[in-house]
């Protein structure tokens, strides 16, 4: 059984319950452009990297260029998150426990740098040793590359052998697909996910939230 060398956290829906913020900004944009909003579109957008988000929103009637769409959504969500950062229940205790146990954690997300740095600034002291974000030159999820980059940041090989010594928390299909392909042990967080992926075959464990979890529990999943 491999030792848990590091823990990687996705951001939206996994570390913070920000999906409602993204949905609100996306829906408002679509409707302001005279497009049609639907639950199916909201489901398709969950966990999507920005290129896919742009494609879906343009298909729904947003006649803006891609950079303008990304900037508008990011600015709106950042504003909401500066006002209130909605941490998933129990996750701050887990982050503090990892830091106390000297187990490095990395935030791995497709969200832009300014959103990630706001989260980093509000996280428990020493919670993260670094992050991989949407502004980095790395192929986005569902490709495993972001998790391999995270493995290299904690001194492991940037491949399945390195990520295989790590635990990943994810919530969406693209994120879970990336985590599974990376070789890591994968935990699905279901409590705030639009689609429950616990039976998807893409995770080794599933939790509703982090309440009551100990570092020993995490290590036991490896």
PDB file of C-alpha atoms in Angstrom:
ATOM      1  CA  UNK A   1       0.000   0.000   0.000  1.00  0.00           C
ATOM      2  CA  UNK A   2       1.598   3.328  -1.069  1.00  0.00           C
ATOM      3  CA  UNK A   3       2.135   6.075   1.459  1.00  0.00           C
ATOM      4  CA  UNK A   4       0.142   9.289   1.022  1.00  0.00           C
ATOM      5  CA  UNK A   5       2.850  11.704  -0.137  1.00  0.00           C
ATOM      6  CA  UNK A   6       0.486  14.592  -0.994  1.00  0.00           C
ATOM      7  CA  UNK A   7      -3.162  15.551  -1.331  1.00  0.00           C
ATOM      8  CA  UNK A   8      -4.586  17.469  -4.305  1.00  0.00           C
ATOM      9  CA  UNK A   9      -7.852  19.407  -4.181  1.00  0.00           C
ATOM     10  CA  UNK A  10      -9.992  20.625  -7.033  1.00  0.00           C
ATOM     11  CA  UNK A  11     -11.565  24.011  -6.267  1.00  0.00           C
ATOM     12  CA  UNK A  12     -15.144  24.534  -7.457  1.00  0.00           C
ATOM     13  CA  UNK A  13     -17.588  22.136  -5.799  1.00  0.00           C
ATOM     14  CA  UNK A  14     -14.766  20.314  -4.023  1.00  0.00           C
ATOM     15  CA  UNK A  15     -13.023  22.879  -1.831  1.00  0.00           C
ATOM     16  CA  UNK A  16     -15.648  25.622  -2.014  1.00  0.00           C
ATOM     17  CA  UNK A  17     -19.317  25.513  -3.002  1.00  0.00           C
ATOM     18  CA  UNK A  18     -18.861  28.036  -5.809  1.00  0.00           C
ATOM     19  CA  UNK A  19     -20.960  26.305  -8.453  1.00  0.00           C
ATOM     20  CA  UNK A  20     -23.984  28.532  -7.646  1.00  0.00           C
ATOM     21  CA  UNK A  21     -21.798  31.599  -8.282  1.00  0.00           C
ATOM     22  CA  UNK A  22     -20.671  30.325 -11.686  1.00  0.00           C
ATOM     23  CA  UNK A  23     -24.207  29.260 -12.608  1.00  0.00           C
ATOM     24  CA  UNK A  24     -25.598  32.651 -11.641  1.00  0.00           C
ATOM     25  CA  UNK A  25     -23.037  34.523 -13.730  1.00  0.00           C
ATOM     26  CA  UNK A  26     -23.417  32.161 -16.709  1.00  0.00           C
ATOM     27  CA  UNK A  27     -27.212  32.260 -16.657  1.00  0.00           C
ATOM     28  CA  UNK A  28     -27.281  36.057 -16.399  1.00  0.00           C
ATOM     29  CA  UNK A  29     -24.889  36.346 -19.349  1.00  0.00           C
ATOM     30  CA  UNK A  30     -26.869  33.933 -21.536  1.00  0.00           C
ATOM     31  CA  UNK A  31     -30.182  35.651 -20.806  1.00  0.00           C
ATOM     32  CA  UNK A  32     -28.707  39.144 -21.322  1.00  0.00           C
ATOM     33  CA  UNK A  33     -27.658  38.046 -24.816  1.00  0.00           C
ATOM     34  CA  UNK A  34     -31.146  36.725 -25.593  1.00  0.00           C
ATOM     35  CA  UNK A  35     -30.097  33.101 -25.354  1.00  0.00           C
ATOM     36  CA  UNK A  36     -31.813  30.106 -23.782  1.00  0.00           C
ATOM     37  CA  UNK A  37     -30.775  28.802 -20.368  1.00  0.00           C
ATOM     38  CA  UNK A  38     -31.591  25.247 -19.274  1.00  0.00           C
ATOM     39  CA  UNK A  39     -30.732  22.730 -16.576  1.00  0.00           C
ATOM     40  CA  UNK A  40     -29.046  20.610 -19.245  1.00  0.00           C
ATOM     41  CA  UNK A  41     -26.743  23.504 -20.127  1.00  0.00           C
ATOM     42  CA  UNK A  42     -25.946  24.063 -16.444  1.00  0.00           C
ATOM     43  CA  UNK A  43     -25.089  20.359 -16.071  1.00  0.00           C
ATOM     44  CA  UNK A  44     -22.841  20.450 -19.157  1.00  0.00           C
ATOM     45  CA  UNK A  45     -21.003  23.500 -17.813  1.00  0.00           C
ATOM     46  CA  UNK A  46     -20.169  21.928 -14.433  1.00  0.00           C
ATOM     47  CA  UNK A  47     -16.435  21.322 -14.227  1.00  0.00           C
ATOM     48  CA  UNK A  48     -15.876  22.376 -17.845  1.00  0.00           C
ATOM     49  CA  UNK A  49     -12.566  24.028 -18.726  1.00  0.00           C
ATOM     50  CA  UNK A  50     -12.833  27.538 -20.137  1.00  0.00           C
ATOM     51  CA  UNK A  51     -12.531  26.532 -23.821  1.00  0.00           C
ATOM     52  CA  UNK A  52     -15.517  24.191 -23.401  1.00  0.00           C
ATOM     53  CA  UNK A  53     -17.390  26.804 -21.356  1.00  0.00           C
ATOM     54  CA  UNK A  54     -16.917  29.337 -24.155  1.00  0.00           C
ATOM     55  CA  UNK A  55     -18.092  26.824 -26.763  1.00  0.00           C
ATOM     56  CA  UNK A  56     -21.222  25.970 -24.781  1.00  0.00           C
ATOM     57  CA  UNK A  57     -22.130  29.581 -24.008  1.00  0.00           C
ATOM     58  CA  UNK A  58     -21.600  30.717 -27.583  1.00  0.00           C
ATOM     59  CA  UNK A  59     -23.803  27.826 -28.677  1.00  0.00           C
ATOM     60  CA  UNK A  60     -26.459  29.080 -26.249  1.00  0.00           C
ATOM     61  CA  UNK A  61     -26.485  32.531 -27.828  1.00  0.00           C
ATOM     62  CA  UNK A  62     -23.643  34.519 -26.217  1.00  0.00           C
ATOM     63  CA  UNK A  63     -22.154  36.396 -29.168  1.00  0.00           C
ATOM     64  CA  UNK A  64     -19.006  37.581 -27.352  1.00  0.00           C
ATOM     65  CA  UNK A  65     -15.444  36.518 -28.106  1.00  0.00           C
ATOM     66  CA  UNK A  66     -13.939  33.901 -25.843  1.00  0.00           C
ATOM     67  CA  UNK A  67     -11.627  36.212 -23.892  1.00  0.00           C
ATOM     68  CA  UNK A  68     -14.500  38.568 -23.085  1.00  0.00           C
ATOM     69  CA  UNK A  69     -16.658  35.680 -21.832  1.00  0.00           C
ATOM     70  CA  UNK A  70     -13.896  34.340 -19.581  1.00  0.00           C
ATOM     71  CA  UNK A  71     -13.069  37.782 -18.178  1.00  0.00           C
ATOM     72  CA  UNK A  72     -16.715  38.643 -17.479  1.00  0.00           C
ATOM     73  CA  UNK A  73     -17.467  35.369 -15.686  1.00  0.00           C
ATOM     74  CA  UNK A  74     -14.223  35.452 -13.709  1.00  0.00           C
ATOM     75  CA  UNK A  75     -14.737  39.029 -12.563  1.00  0.00           C
ATOM     76  CA  UNK A  76     -18.302  38.336 -11.411  1.00  0.00           C
ATOM     77  CA  UNK A  77     -17.363  35.162  -9.515  1.00  0.00           C
ATOM     78  CA  UNK A  78     -14.309  36.784  -7.926  1.00  0.00           C
ATOM     79  CA  UNK A  79     -16.481  39.635  -6.672  1.00  0.00           C
ATOM     80  CA  UNK A  80     -18.916  37.185  -5.061  1.00  0.00           C
ATOM     81  CA  UNK A  81     -16.105  35.108  -3.548  1.00  0.00           C
ATOM     82  CA  UNK A  82     -14.412  38.155  -2.044  1.00  0.00           C
ATOM     83  CA  UNK A  83     -17.694  38.948  -0.332  1.00  0.00           C
ATOM     84  CA  UNK A  84     -18.216  35.366   0.881  1.00  0.00           C
ATOM     85  CA  UNK A  85     -16.044  32.306   0.276  1.00  0.00           C
ATOM     86  CA  UNK A  86     -18.324  29.248   0.688  1.00  0.00           C
ATOM     87  CA  UNK A  87     -16.012  26.545   2.101  1.00  0.00           C
ATOM     88  CA  UNK A  88     -17.271  22.953   1.880  1.00  0.00           C
ATOM     89  CA  UNK A  89     -18.214  21.684   5.345  1.00  0.00           C
ATOM     90  CA  UNK A  90     -15.237  20.381   7.310  1.00  0.00           C
ATOM     91  CA  UNK A  91     -12.594  21.058   4.667  1.00  0.00           C
ATOM     92  CA  UNK A  92     -10.763  23.747   6.635  1.00  0.00           C
ATOM     93  CA  UNK A  93     -10.189  21.257   9.466  1.00  0.00           C
ATOM     94  CA  UNK A  94      -8.793  18.720   6.988  1.00  0.00           C
ATOM     95  CA  UNK A  95      -6.484  21.347   5.467  1.00  0.00           C
ATOM     96  CA  UNK A  96      -5.231  22.361   8.906  1.00  0.00           C
ATOM     97  CA  UNK A  97      -4.696  18.696   9.803  1.00  0.00           C
ATOM     98  CA  UNK A  98      -2.661  18.067   6.669  1.00  0.00           C
ATOM     99  CA  UNK A  99      -0.484  21.101   7.364  1.00  0.00           C
ATOM    100  CA  UNK A 100       0.075  19.967  10.975  1.00  0.00           C
ATOM    101  CA  UNK A 101       1.039  16.492   9.721  1.00  0.00           C
ATOM    102  CA  UNK A 102       3.421  18.012   7.138  1.00  0.00           C
ATOM    103  CA  UNK A 103       1.518  16.413   4.242  1.00  0.00           C
ATOM    104  CA  UNK A 104       1.699  18.873   1.326  1.00  0.00           C
ATOM    105  CA  UNK A 105      -1.516  19.918  -0.392  1.00  0.00           C
ATOM    106  CA  UNK A 106      -1.847  21.467  -3.850  1.00  0.00           C
ATOM    107  CA  UNK A 107      -4.890  23.241  -5.282  1.00  0.00           C
ATOM    108  CA  UNK A 108      -5.524  22.003  -8.851  1.00  0.00           C
ATOM    109  CA  UNK A 109      -8.147  23.893 -10.835  1.00  0.00           C
ATOM    110  CA  UNK A 110      -9.027  25.368 -14.198  1.00  0.00           C
ATOM    111  CA  UNK A 111     -10.131  28.603 -12.530  1.00  0.00           C
ATOM    112  CA  UNK A 112      -8.062  31.742 -13.234  1.00  0.00           C
ATOM    113  CA  UNK A 113      -5.172  32.868 -11.079  1.00  0.00           C
ATOM    114  CA  UNK A 114      -6.923  35.800  -9.384  1.00  0.00           C
ATOM    115  CA  UNK A 115      -9.717  33.518  -8.129  1.00  0.00           C
ATOM    116  CA  UNK A 116      -7.216  30.933  -6.906  1.00  0.00           C
ATOM    117  CA  UNK A 117      -5.073  33.505  -5.104  1.00  0.00           C
ATOM    118  CA  UNK A 118      -8.141  34.857  -3.289  1.00  0.00           C
ATOM    119  CA  UNK A 119      -8.836  31.315  -2.037  1.00  0.00           C
ATOM    120  CA  UNK A 120      -5.194  30.805  -1.067  1.00  0.00           C
ATOM    121  CA  UNK A 121      -5.249  34.037   0.921  1.00  0.00           C
ATOM    122  CA  UNK A 122      -8.323  32.908   2.894  1.00  0.00           C
ATOM    123  CA  UNK A 123      -7.224  29.281   3.447  1.00  0.00           C
ATOM    124  CA  UNK A 124      -5.821  28.113   6.797  1.00  0.00           C
ATOM    125  CA  UNK A 125      -2.199  29.135   7.282  1.00  0.00           C
ATOM    126  CA  UNK A 126       0.187  26.787   5.484  1.00  0.00           C
ATOM    127  CA  UNK A 127      -2.676  24.807   3.930  1.00  0.00           C
ATOM    128  CA  UNK A 128      -1.247  24.723   0.405  1.00  0.00           C
ATOM    129  CA  UNK A 129       2.301  24.489  -0.894  1.00  0.00           C
ATOM    130  CA  UNK A 130       1.187  25.719  -4.317  1.00  0.00           C
ATOM    131  CA  UNK A 131      -1.438  25.572  -7.037  1.00  0.00           C
ATOM    132  CA  UNK A 132      -2.073  24.727 -10.674  1.00  0.00           C
ATOM    133  CA  UNK A 133      -4.589  27.059 -12.345  1.00  0.00           C
ATOM    134  CA  UNK A 134      -6.231  27.843 -15.651  1.00  0.00           C
ATOM    135  CA  UNK A 135      -3.572  30.415 -16.545  1.00  0.00           C
ATOM    136  CA  UNK A 136      -0.791  27.839 -16.414  1.00  0.00           C
ATOM    137  CA  UNK A 137       0.584  26.326 -19.606  1.00  0.00           C
ATOM    138  CA  UNK A 138      -0.874  22.877 -19.011  1.00  0.00           C
ATOM    139  CA  UNK A 139      -3.521  20.866 -20.871  1.00  0.00           C
ATOM    140  CA  UNK A 140      -6.752  21.258 -18.862  1.00  0.00           C
ATOM    141  CA  UNK A 141      -8.886  18.562 -17.265  1.00  0.00           C
ATOM    142  CA  UNK A 142     -10.120  15.971 -18.268  1.00  0.00           C
ATOM    143  CA  UNK A 143      -6.468  15.490 -19.276  1.00  0.00           C
ATOM    144  CA  UNK A 144      -4.369  14.249 -16.330  1.00  0.00           C
ATOM    145  CA  UNK A 145      -1.650  16.863 -16.984  1.00  0.00           C
ATOM    146  CA  UNK A 146      -2.717  19.269 -14.191  1.00  0.00           C
ATOM    147  CA  UNK A 147      -2.363  16.485 -11.615  1.00  0.00           C
ATOM    148  CA  UNK A 148       0.989  15.428 -12.999  1.00  0.00           C
ATOM    149  CA  UNK A 149       2.116  19.051 -12.717  1.00  0.00           C
ATOM    150  CA  UNK A 150       0.961  19.032  -9.088  1.00  0.00           C
ATOM    151  CA  UNK A 151       2.949  15.849  -8.445  1.00  0.00           C
ATOM    152  CA  UNK A 152       6.100  17.521  -9.759  1.00  0.00           C
ATOM    153  CA  UNK A 153       5.483  20.473  -7.414  1.00  0.00           C
ATOM    154  CA  UNK A 154       5.821  18.193  -4.375  1.00  0.00           C
ATOM    155  CA  UNK A 155       8.961  16.488  -5.686  1.00  0.00           C
ATOM    156  CA  UNK A 156       7.337  13.449  -7.313  1.00  0.00           C
ATOM    157  CA  UNK A 157       7.516  12.252 -10.907  1.00  0.00           C
ATOM    158  CA  UNK A 158       5.191  14.111 -13.263  1.00  0.00           C
ATOM    159  CA  UNK A 159       3.451  10.927 -14.333  1.00  0.00           C
ATOM    160  CA  UNK A 160       1.284   8.097 -13.018  1.00  0.00           C
ATOM    161  CA  UNK A 161       4.055   6.772 -10.785  1.00  0.00           C
ATOM    162  CA  UNK A 162       4.274  10.114  -8.997  1.00  0.00           C
ATOM    163  CA  UNK A 163       0.554  10.849  -8.830  1.00  0.00           C
ATOM    164  CA  UNK A 164      -0.017   7.255  -7.725  1.00  0.00           C
ATOM    165  CA  UNK A 165       1.398   8.245  -4.324  1.00  0.00           C
ATOM    166  CA  UNK A 166      -1.189  11.010  -3.946  1.00  0.00           C
ATOM    167  CA  UNK A 167      -4.843  11.420  -2.997  1.00  0.00           C
ATOM    168  CA  UNK A 168      -7.182  13.603  -5.083  1.00  0.00           C
ATOM    169  CA  UNK A 169     -10.513  15.164  -4.105  1.00  0.00           C
ATOM    170  CA  UNK A 170     -12.772  15.991  -7.082  1.00  0.00           C
ATOM    171  CA  UNK A 171     -16.478  16.433  -7.808  1.00  0.00           C
ATOM    172  CA  UNK A 172     -17.175  16.766 -11.560  1.00  0.00           C
ATOM    173  CA  UNK A 173     -16.873  14.309 -14.431  1.00  0.00           C
ATOM    174  CA  UNK A 174     -13.998  16.171 -16.152  1.00  0.00           C
ATOM    175  CA  UNK A 175     -12.116  16.459 -12.864  1.00  0.00           C
ATOM    176  CA  UNK A 176     -12.674  12.866 -11.814  1.00  0.00           C
ATOM    177  CA  UNK A 177     -11.667  11.692 -15.292  1.00  0.00           C
ATOM    178  CA  UNK A 178      -8.417  13.658 -15.020  1.00  0.00           C
ATOM    179  CA  UNK A 179      -7.724  12.372 -11.517  1.00  0.00           C
ATOM    180  CA  UNK A 180      -8.404   8.759 -12.470  1.00  0.00           C
ATOM    181  CA  UNK A 181      -6.175   9.013 -15.565  1.00  0.00           C
ATOM    182  CA  UNK A 182      -3.391  10.546 -13.466  1.00  0.00           C
ATOM    183  CA  UNK A 183      -2.981   7.338 -11.467  1.00  0.00           C
ATOM    184  CA  UNK A 184      -3.926   8.901  -8.121  1.00  0.00           C
ATOM    185  CA  UNK A 185      -6.317   7.528  -5.528  1.00  0.00           C
ATOM    186  CA  UNK A 186      -9.540   9.448  -6.182  1.00  0.00           C
ATOM    187  CA  UNK A 187     -12.242  10.616  -3.764  1.00  0.00           C
ATOM    188  CA  UNK A 188     -15.513  12.055  -5.122  1.00  0.00           C
ATOM    189  CA  UNK A 189     -17.085  14.862  -3.088  1.00  0.00           C
ATOM    190  CA  UNK A 190     -20.827  14.622  -3.712  1.00  0.00           C
ATOM    191  CA  UNK A 191     -22.549  17.031  -1.306  1.00  0.00           C
ATOM    192  CA  UNK A 192     -22.571  20.042  -3.610  1.00  0.00           C
ATOM    193  CA  UNK A 193     -22.103  18.369  -6.992  1.00  0.00           C
ATOM    194  CA  UNK A 194     -24.766  18.983  -9.621  1.00  0.00           C
ATOM    195  CA  UNK A 195     -24.377  15.353 -10.734  1.00  0.00           C
ATOM    196  CA  UNK A 196     -23.520  12.656  -8.153  1.00  0.00           C
ATOM    197  CA  UNK A 197     -20.491  10.839  -9.582  1.00  0.00           C
ATOM    198  CA  UNK A 198     -20.044   8.316  -6.770  1.00  0.00           C
ATOM    199  CA  UNK A 199     -21.189   5.428  -9.003  1.00  0.00           C
ATOM    200  CA  UNK A 200     -19.313   6.604 -12.095  1.00  0.00           C
ATOM    201  CA  UNK A 201     -16.427   4.167 -11.763  1.00  0.00           C
ATOM    202  CA  UNK A 202     -14.094   7.191 -11.688  1.00  0.00           C
ATOM    203  CA  UNK A 203     -13.470   7.223  -7.927  1.00  0.00           C
ATOM    204  CA  UNK A 204     -12.151   4.900  -5.233  1.00  0.00           C
ATOM    205  CA  UNK A 205     -14.104   6.515  -2.400  1.00  0.00           C
ATOM    206  CA  UNK A 206     -16.981   8.982  -2.087  1.00  0.00           C
ATOM    207  CA  UNK A 207     -17.851  11.470   0.658  1.00  0.00           C
ATOM    208  CA  UNK A 208     -20.672  13.977   1.094  1.00  0.00           C
ATOM    209  CA  UNK A 209     -18.357  16.498   2.770  1.00  0.00           C
ATOM    210  CA  UNK A 210     -15.278  16.508   5.009  1.00  0.00           C
ATOM    211  CA  UNK A 211     -16.913  16.603   8.433  1.00  0.00           C
ATOM    212  CA  UNK A 212     -15.356  14.091  10.827  1.00  0.00           C
ATOM    213  CA  UNK A 213     -12.529  13.083   8.486  1.00  0.00           C
ATOM    214  CA  UNK A 214      -9.086  12.526  10.008  1.00  0.00           C
ATOM    215  CA  UNK A 215      -5.700  12.387   8.330  1.00  0.00           C
ATOM    216  CA  UNK A 216      -5.645   8.676   9.251  1.00  0.00           C
ATOM    217  CA  UNK A 217      -8.863   8.221   7.260  1.00  0.00           C
ATOM    218  CA  UNK A 218      -7.238   9.821   4.207  1.00  0.00           C
ATOM    219  CA  UNK A 219      -4.092   7.714   4.525  1.00  0.00           C
ATOM    220  CA  UNK A 220      -6.227   4.582   4.888  1.00  0.00           C
ATOM    221  CA  UNK A 221      -7.724   5.116   1.445  1.00  0.00           C
ATOM    222  CA  UNK A 222      -4.341   4.760  -0.257  1.00  0.00           C
TER     223      UNK A 222
END
